[in-house]
Amino acid sequence: MTNQTEKTAFNNSDAITEQSVIIAGGGHVGLSFALLLAAQGIASSIVERKKYPKLSPKEDAKRTHYLDSRNTALSRRTVQIYQEIDLWDQLQSHACRIDSVQVSEQGSFGYAQLNKEEENVESFGQVMENAWLGRKLLLAVQQSPLIDLIDGANVTAVEQSATSVTLTYDTDTEKQQSLTADLLVACDGRDSTVRNLLDIGTKDYDYGQTAIVGVVQTDKPHEHVAIERFSPAGPLAVLPLTDADGDGNDPVQAGYRRSVVWVCKSGEEKQYLEDDALFMATLQKAFGQRAGTFIEAGRRGAYPLTRVLAERQVDGRIVIMGNAAHTLHPVAGQGFNLCMRDAHVLAKMLGNQVLRGEDIGDPQMLKAYERARQKDQKRVIRFCDAVVHGFTHPNPAVKLARNVALIAFDKLPNVKPLVANYAMGLKS
């Protein structure tokens, strides 16, 4: 698929540079990064393995089933990033804000809650269907004069010189096609082809857990409350969603749809995928009546949980980004939001290079980007692992300590704002 003949400029800059970027991987991170580059006046080509669907701006996204979808929790900082490139107005109709976050442990006394009024914020973030987010990102990319889309393309080789980088790919109709640019950014997922071609190793950790992801309906409205619950099997989450045909801008919604992330031991997932009654009964036991009664469950997907960290994120004129750089446990919904902060920082740095008339593929500048992102990345990785291991440790003394810590977090002054800002991605 290539760009449509008529395109609408989707950038905030009047200056278009001849310098260009190849983006390997056109998922949510790759598409978002291309739009961030366009906002800086930088042209890019996206090379994606899968075939993109044919979309029309005049057709609204239709849900295939009321309860059939995967969802993403967008932090407040991610929402701000989409606002910067004038995309949020197109996204927010299917976004459901999070006004409050409740944290507790199954069978224990510990409890904490964050409220937007106490933290003086509009919301802690937004929950959105993956299909809707992907559709709107793809439409925006298709309409941008600075972005070229090449789908159905399998990357076969990567070569770089002192002044450029070349990516070679095959399609169903043509073999050994090549693109050359100043910079290559690999956003091609956890099992990144580009990363493997560069012989960049990874540090992997298997949590021994599988996430069951889907949408459920409860008899109690969510009232824009996100519930984080910890069980012996692992962390769980129930997040608010817009109504099936509702509008995220509508203040009056029934709000009975919820996104669920249920973590079980690997090997146990089949029963939760195939048996709706068992799945809902298990959720009910874990959450009690905090979310009301679970009355219906949609189709679910199972995703083995592993942490995959690239040993380096820059190799000459090549940057490893997104899940190719760091695939994290989904606890607290930090993974995609961390990727978006990476993408935003790099796009800004490349924009500054353009303004100075300097090379956007300068390896020293790219190394500076890698160093600049280390603090935020390490903090999020440590936080995710601490929560996963801390709340699944069976030792009674550890269990008591973490529940006391939850109570302390809920009561001590000045602690909540710090944690809330980190969770919203506002401090990195």
C-alpha positions as CSV (number, residue, x, y, z in Angstrom):
1,M,0.0,0.0,0.0
2,T,1.3,3.4,-0.9
3,N,0.1,6.9,0.0
4,Q,-3.2,8.1,-1.5
5,T,-2.9,10.6,-4.3
6,E,-4.6,13.3,-2.2
7,K,-3.2,13.8,1.2
8,T,-3.7,16.3,4.0
9,A,-0.6,17.6,5.7
10,F,-0.5,16.2,9.2
11,N,2.3,18.2,10.7
12,N,2.9,21.4,12.7
13,S,6.0,22.4,10.7
14,D,6.2,24.2,7.3
15,A,9.8,23.1,6.8
16,I,10.1,19.7,5.0
17,T,13.6,18.2,5.0
18,E,15.2,16.0,2.5
19,Q,16.6,13.9,5.3
20,S,14.6,10.8,5.8
21,V,13.9,7.9,8.1
22,I,13.0,4.3,7.5
23,I,10.7,2.8,10.2
24,A,10.7,-1.0,10.3
25,G,7.4,-2.1,11.8
26,G,4.1,-0.4,11.4
27,G,2.3,-1.2,14.6
28,H,1.0,1.4,17.0
29,V,4.5,2.6,18.0
30,G,5.8,2.7,14.4
31,L,2.8,4.6,13.1
32,S,2.9,7.0,16.0
33,F,6.6,7.7,15.5
34,A,6.1,8.4,11.8
35,L,3.4,11.0,12.8
36,L,5.7,12.5,15.4
37,L,8.4,12.9,12.7
38,A,5.9,14.4,10.3
39,A,5.2,17.0,12.9
40,Q,8.9,17.9,12.8
41,G,8.8,18.1,9.0
42,I,10.8,14.8,8.6
43,A,9.9,12.4,5.9
44,S,9.7,8.6,6.6
45,S,8.9,5.3,5.0
46,I,7.2,2.6,7.0
47,V,8.0,-1.1,6.1
48,E,5.5,-3.4,7.6
49,R,5.3,-7.2,7.4
50,K,1.5,-7.5,7.6
51,K,-0.9,-6.2,5.0
52,Y,-2.8,-3.1,6.1
53,P,-6.6,-3.1,5.8
54,K,-8.1,-0.7,3.3
55,L,-9.6,2.2,5.2
56,S,-11.8,5.1,4.3
57,P,-12.0,8.3,6.4
58,K,-15.8,8.3,5.8
59,E,-16.4,5.0,7.5
60,D,-16.5,4.8,11.3
61,A,-14.9,1.8,13.0
62,K,-17.5,-0.9,13.7
63,R,-17.1,-3.2,16.7
64,T,-17.4,-6.8,15.5
65,H,-18.9,-7.7,18.9
66,Y,-20.0,-5.8,21.9
67,L,-17.4,-7.6,24.1
68,D,-14.8,-8.5,21.5
69,S,-11.7,-6.2,21.7
70,R,-8.2,-5.6,23.1
71,N,-7.6,-2.4,24.8
72,T,-4.7,0.0,25.7
73,A,-4.4,2.2,28.8
74,L,-3.0,5.5,27.6
75,S,-1.2,7.6,30.3
76,R,-1.9,11.3,30.7
77,R,1.5,12.0,29.0
78,T,0.7,9.8,26.0
79,V,-2.6,11.7,25.6
80,Q,-0.6,15.0,25.7
81,I,1.7,13.6,23.0
82,Y,-1.2,12.8,20.7
83,Q,-2.6,16.3,21.5
84,E,0.7,17.8,20.3
85,I,0.2,16.3,16.9
86,D,-3.5,17.2,16.7
87,L,-4.6,13.6,16.7
88,W,-6.4,13.4,20.1
89,D,-9.6,15.0,18.8
90,Q,-9.9,12.1,16.4
91,L,-9.2,9.5,19.0
92,Q,-11.1,10.6,22.1
93,S,-14.6,9.6,21.0
94,H,-13.7,6.0,21.8
95,A,-11.6,6.8,24.9
96,C,-12.8,6.3,28.4
97,R,-11.1,8.4,31.0
98,I,-9.8,7.0,34.3
99,D,-10.9,9.2,37.2
100,S,-9.8,6.9,40.1
101,V,-7.5,4.0,40.6
102,Q,-8.1,1.4,43.4
103,V,-5.4,-0.9,44.5
104,S,-5.9,-3.9,46.8
105,E,-4.9,-7.6,47.4
106,Q,-7.2,-10.6,47.4
107,G,-7.8,-11.8,50.9
108,S,-5.9,-9.0,52.6
109,F,-6.5,-5.7,54.3
110,G,-4.3,-3.4,52.3
111,Y,-6.0,-0.8,50.2
112,A,-5.1,2.4,48.4
113,Q,-6.9,4.8,46.1
114,L,-6.0,7.6,43.8
115,N,-8.6,10.2,42.9
116,K,-8.2,12.9,40.2
117,E,-9.7,15.6,42.4
118,E,-7.0,15.0,45.0
119,E,-4.3,15.1,42.4
120,N,-5.8,18.1,40.6
121,V,-5.8,16.4,37.2
122,E,-8.4,16.0,34.5
123,S,-7.8,12.2,34.5
124,F,-5.1,9.7,35.1
125,G,-5.3,8.5,31.6
126,Q,-7.7,7.0,29.0
127,V,-8.6,3.5,28.0
128,M,-9.1,2.8,24.3
129,E,-9.7,-0.1,22.0
130,N,-6.6,-1.2,20.1
131,A,-8.6,-1.5,16.9
132,W,-9.8,2.1,17.1
133,L,-6.3,3.5,18.0
134,G,-4.7,1.6,15.2
135,R,-7.4,2.6,12.7
136,K,-7.0,6.3,13.4
137,L,-3.2,6.2,13.4
138,L,-3.2,4.4,10.0
139,L,-5.7,6.9,8.5
140,A,-3.6,9.8,9.7
141,V,-0.4,8.2,8.2
142,Q,-2.2,7.6,4.9
143,Q,-3.1,11.2,4.7
144,S,0.3,12.6,5.5
145,P,2.4,13.8,2.5
146,L,5.6,13.0,4.5
147,I,4.9,9.3,5.1
148,D,5.2,6.4,2.6
149,L,3.6,3.0,3.5
150,I,5.1,-0.2,2.3
151,D,3.1,-3.2,3.6
152,G,3.4,-6.9,3.1
153,A,7.2,-6.6,3.2
154,N,9.6,-8.9,4.9
155,V,12.9,-7.4,5.9
156,T,15.8,-9.6,4.8
157,A,18.9,-7.4,5.3
158,V,20.3,-4.3,6.9
159,E,23.5,-2.5,5.9
160,Q,24.9,0.8,6.9
161,S,27.8,3.1,6.0
162,A,29.2,6.2,7.5
163,T,26.6,8.3,5.8
164,S,23.5,6.1,5.3
165,V,21.6,2.9,6.1
166,T,20.0,0.5,3.7
167,L,17.1,-1.8,4.4
168,T,16.3,-4.7,2.0
169,Y,13.0,-6.4,1.9
170,D,10.9,-8.9,-0.1
171,T,7.2,-8.7,-1.0
172,D,4.9,-11.2,-2.6
173,T,5.4,-9.7,-6.0
174,E,9.0,-8.4,-5.9
175,K,12.2,-9.6,-4.3
176,Q,15.2,-7.7,-3.0
177,Q,13.9,-4.2,-2.9
178,S,15.9,-1.6,-1.0
179,L,15.4,1.7,0.8
180,T,18.3,4.0,1.8
181,A,17.9,6.7,4.3
182,D,19.8,8.7,7.0
183,L,18.4,6.7,9.8
184,L,16.6,3.4,10.5
185,V,14.3,3.0,13.5
186,A,13.2,-0.6,14.3
187,C,9.8,-0.8,15.8
188,D,9.2,-4.4,14.7
189,G,8.2,-6.0,18.0
190,R,9.5,-8.3,20.7
191,D,11.1,-10.7,18.1
192,S,12.6,-7.9,16.1
193,T,14.0,-8.9,12.7
194,V,16.2,-5.8,12.5
195,R,17.6,-6.4,16.0
196,N,18.4,-10.0,15.2
197,L,20.1,-9.1,11.9
198,L,22.3,-6.7,13.8
199,D,23.2,-9.5,16.3
200,I,22.0,-7.4,19.2
201,G,21.4,-9.7,22.1
202,T,18.5,-9.5,24.6
203,K,18.2,-10.1,28.3
204,D,15.1,-12.3,28.7
205,Y,13.1,-13.3,31.7
206,D,10.1,-15.6,31.7
207,Y,7.6,-14.7,34.4
208,G,5.9,-18.1,34.1
209,Q,2.6,-16.3,33.6
210,T,0.1,-15.8,30.8
211,A,-2.1,-12.8,30.5
212,I,-5.8,-13.5,29.5
213,V,-7.0,-10.3,27.9
214,G,-10.6,-9.4,26.9
215,V,-13.7,-7.4,27.6
216,V,-16.4,-8.2,30.1
217,Q,-19.7,-6.7,31.2
218,T,-20.7,-6.2,34.8
219,D,-24.0,-5.2,36.4
220,K,-22.4,-2.3,38.2
221,P,-21.3,0.8,36.2
222,H,-17.6,1.4,36.3
223,E,-17.9,5.2,37.0
224,H,-14.5,5.7,35.4
225,V,-12.7,3.6,38.1
226,A,-9.7,1.4,37.3
227,I,-9.3,-1.5,39.7
228,E,-5.8,-3.1,40.3
229,R,-6.1,-6.3,42.2
230,F,-3.3,-8.7,43.3
231,S,-3.9,-12.4,43.6
232,P,-1.5,-15.4,44.3
233,A,-1.4,-16.0,40.5
234,G,-0.4,-12.5,39.7
235,P,-1.7,-8.9,39.1
236,L,-5.1,-8.3,37.7
237,A,-6.8,-5.2,36.3
238,V,-10.3,-4.1,35.4
239,L,-10.4,-0.9,33.4
240,P,-13.4,1.3,32.3
241,L,-14.5,1.4,28.7
242,T,-16.9,3.5,26.6
243,D,-20.3,2.0,25.9
244,A,-20.6,-0.1,22.7
245,D,-22.1,2.8,20.7
246,G,-21.2,5.6,23.2
247,D,-19.0,8.6,22.9
248,G,-16.1,9.2,25.3
249,N,-17.1,12.9,25.3
250,D,-20.6,12.1,26.6
251,P,-20.8,12.7,30.3
252,V,-23.8,10.4,30.6
253,Q,-22.8,6.8,29.9
254,A,-24.1,3.5,31.4
255,G,-20.5,2.2,31.6
256,Y,-20.9,-1.5,32.0
257,R,-18.1,-2.5,29.7
258,R,-14.7,-3.2,31.2
259,S,-11.4,-4.3,29.9
260,V,-9.9,-7.1,31.8
261,V,-6.3,-8.3,32.2
262,W,-6.2,-11.6,34.1
263,V,-2.9,-13.2,34.9
264,C,-2.6,-17.0,35.5
265,K,0.2,-19.5,35.7
266,S,1.4,-20.5,32.2
267,G,-0.3,-23.8,31.2
268,E,-3.6,-22.9,32.9
269,E,-4.8,-20.5,30.3
270,K,-6.8,-22.9,28.1
271,Q,-9.6,-23.4,30.6
272,Y,-10.0,-19.6,31.0
273,L,-10.2,-19.1,27.3
274,E,-12.7,-21.8,26.6
275,D,-15.0,-21.7,29.6
276,D,-16.9,-18.4,30.0
277,A,-18.6,-19.5,33.3
278,L,-15.3,-20.5,34.8
279,F,-13.6,-17.3,33.7
280,M,-16.2,-15.1,35.2
281,A,-16.4,-17.1,38.4
282,T,-12.6,-16.8,38.8
283,L,-12.8,-13.1,38.3
284,Q,-15.6,-12.8,40.7
285,K,-13.6,-14.6,43.4
286,A,-10.6,-12.4,42.8
287,F,-12.4,-9.1,42.7
288,G,-15.3,-9.7,45.1
289,Q,-18.0,-7.1,44.5
290,R,-15.6,-4.2,43.7
291,A,-16.6,-4.3,40.1
292,G,-20.1,-5.7,40.7
293,T,-21.2,-9.0,39.3
294,F,-19.5,-10.3,36.1
295,I,-22.4,-11.2,33.8
296,E,-20.9,-11.7,30.3
297,A,-17.5,-12.3,28.8
298,G,-16.3,-11.8,25.3
299,R,-13.7,-13.7,23.3
300,R,-10.3,-13.6,25.0
301,G,-6.7,-13.9,23.9
302,A,-3.7,-15.4,25.8
303,Y,-0.3,-13.8,25.9
304,P,2.8,-15.4,27.6
305,L,4.5,-12.9,29.7
306,T,8.2,-12.4,29.3
307,R,10.5,-9.4,29.8
308,V,12.8,-8.8,26.8
309,L,15.4,-6.1,27.0
310,A,17.7,-5.3,24.1
311,E,21.3,-5.1,25.2
312,R,21.7,-1.9,23.3
313,Q,19.2,0.4,21.6
314,V,21.5,2.2,19.2
315,D,23.8,0.7,16.6
316,G,25.4,3.3,14.3
317,R,22.6,4.9,12.4
318,I,20.0,2.4,13.7
319,V,17.7,2.8,16.8
320,I,15.8,0.0,18.4
321,M,12.5,1.2,19.7
322,G,9.2,-0.1,21.1
323,N,8.8,-3.7,22.1
324,A,12.0,-4.4,20.1
325,A,13.8,-2.4,22.8
326,H,11.9,-3.4,25.9
327,T,8.9,-5.7,26.2
328,L,7.5,-5.5,29.8
329,H,5.0,-7.1,32.1
330,P,1.6,-5.4,31.5
331,V,1.2,-4.6,35.2
332,A,0.1,-0.9,35.6
333,G,0.0,-0.6,31.8
334,Q,3.4,1.0,31.5
335,G,4.8,-0.7,28.3
336,F,3.2,1.2,25.5
337,N,3.4,4.5,27.3
338,L,7.1,4.1,27.9
339,C,7.5,3.4,24.1
340,M,5.6,6.6,23.3
341,R,7.9,8.7,25.5
342,D,10.9,7.2,23.8
343,A,9.4,8.0,20.4
344,H,8.5,11.6,21.4
345,V,12.0,12.3,22.8
346,L,13.7,10.9,19.7
347,A,11.4,12.9,17.3
348,K,12.2,16.1,19.2
349,M,15.9,15.5,19.0
350,L,15.7,14.7,15.3
351,G,13.7,17.9,14.8
352,N,16.4,19.9,16.5
353,Q,19.0,18.3,14.3
354,V,17.0,19.5,11.3
355,L,16.8,23.0,12.6
356,R,20.5,23.1,13.1
357,G,21.1,21.7,9.6
358,E,22.8,18.6,11.1
359,D,22.7,14.9,10.3
360,I,19.6,13.2,11.8
361,G,21.5,9.9,11.7
362,D,24.6,11.1,13.6
363,P,25.6,8.2,15.8
364,Q,26.8,10.4,18.6
365,M,23.4,12.2,18.8
366,L,21.6,8.8,18.7
367,K,23.8,7.6,21.6
368,A,22.8,10.8,23.5
369,Y,19.2,9.8,23.0
370,E,19.9,6.3,24.3
371,R,21.5,7.8,27.5
372,A,18.7,10.3,27.9
373,R,16.1,7.6,28.0
374,Q,17.9,5.2,30.4
375,K,16.6,6.8,33.6
376,D,12.9,6.6,32.7
377,Q,13.3,3.1,31.2
378,K,15.1,1.6,34.2
379,R,12.7,3.2,36.6
380,V,9.7,1.7,34.8
381,I,11.4,-1.8,34.5
382,R,12.3,-1.8,38.2
383,F,8.8,-0.7,39.1
384,C,7.0,-3.4,37.0
385,D,9.3,-6.2,38.4
386,A,9.0,-5.0,42.0
387,V,5.2,-5.0,41.8
388,V,5.0,-8.5,40.1
389,H,7.5,-10.2,42.4
390,G,6.5,-8.2,45.5
391,F,2.8,-9.0,45.3
392,T,3.2,-12.7,44.3
393,H,5.7,-13.6,47.1
394,P,3.9,-16.1,49.4
395,N,5.9,-15.4,52.5
396,P,3.5,-14.2,55.2
397,A,5.9,-11.5,56.5
398,V,6.3,-10.1,52.9
399,K,2.5,-10.2,52.5
400,L,2.0,-8.2,55.7
401,A,4.7,-5.7,54.8
402,R,3.2,-5.0,51.3
403,N,-0.3,-4.5,52.8
404,V,1.0,-2.1,55.5
405,A,2.8,-0.3,52.6
406,L,-0.5,0.0,50.7
407,I,-2.1,1.6,53.8
408,A,0.8,3.9,54.3
409,F,0.7,4.9,50.6
410,D,-3.0,5.7,51.0
411,K,-2.5,7.8,54.2
412,L,0.9,9.5,54.1
413,P,1.0,13.0,52.6
414,N,3.1,13.9,49.5
415,V,3.5,10.2,48.5
416,K,0.5,9.9,46.2
417,P,1.3,12.9,44.0
418,L,4.8,11.5,43.3
419,V,3.5,8.1,42.4
420,A,0.6,9.5,40.4
421,N,2.9,11.7,38.3
422,Y,5.1,8.7,37.6
423,A,2.1,6.6,36.7
424,M,0.8,9.3,34.4
425,G,4.2,9.6,32.7
426,L,4.6,13.2,33.7
427,K,8.0,12.7,35.4
428,S,10.8,10.8,33.7
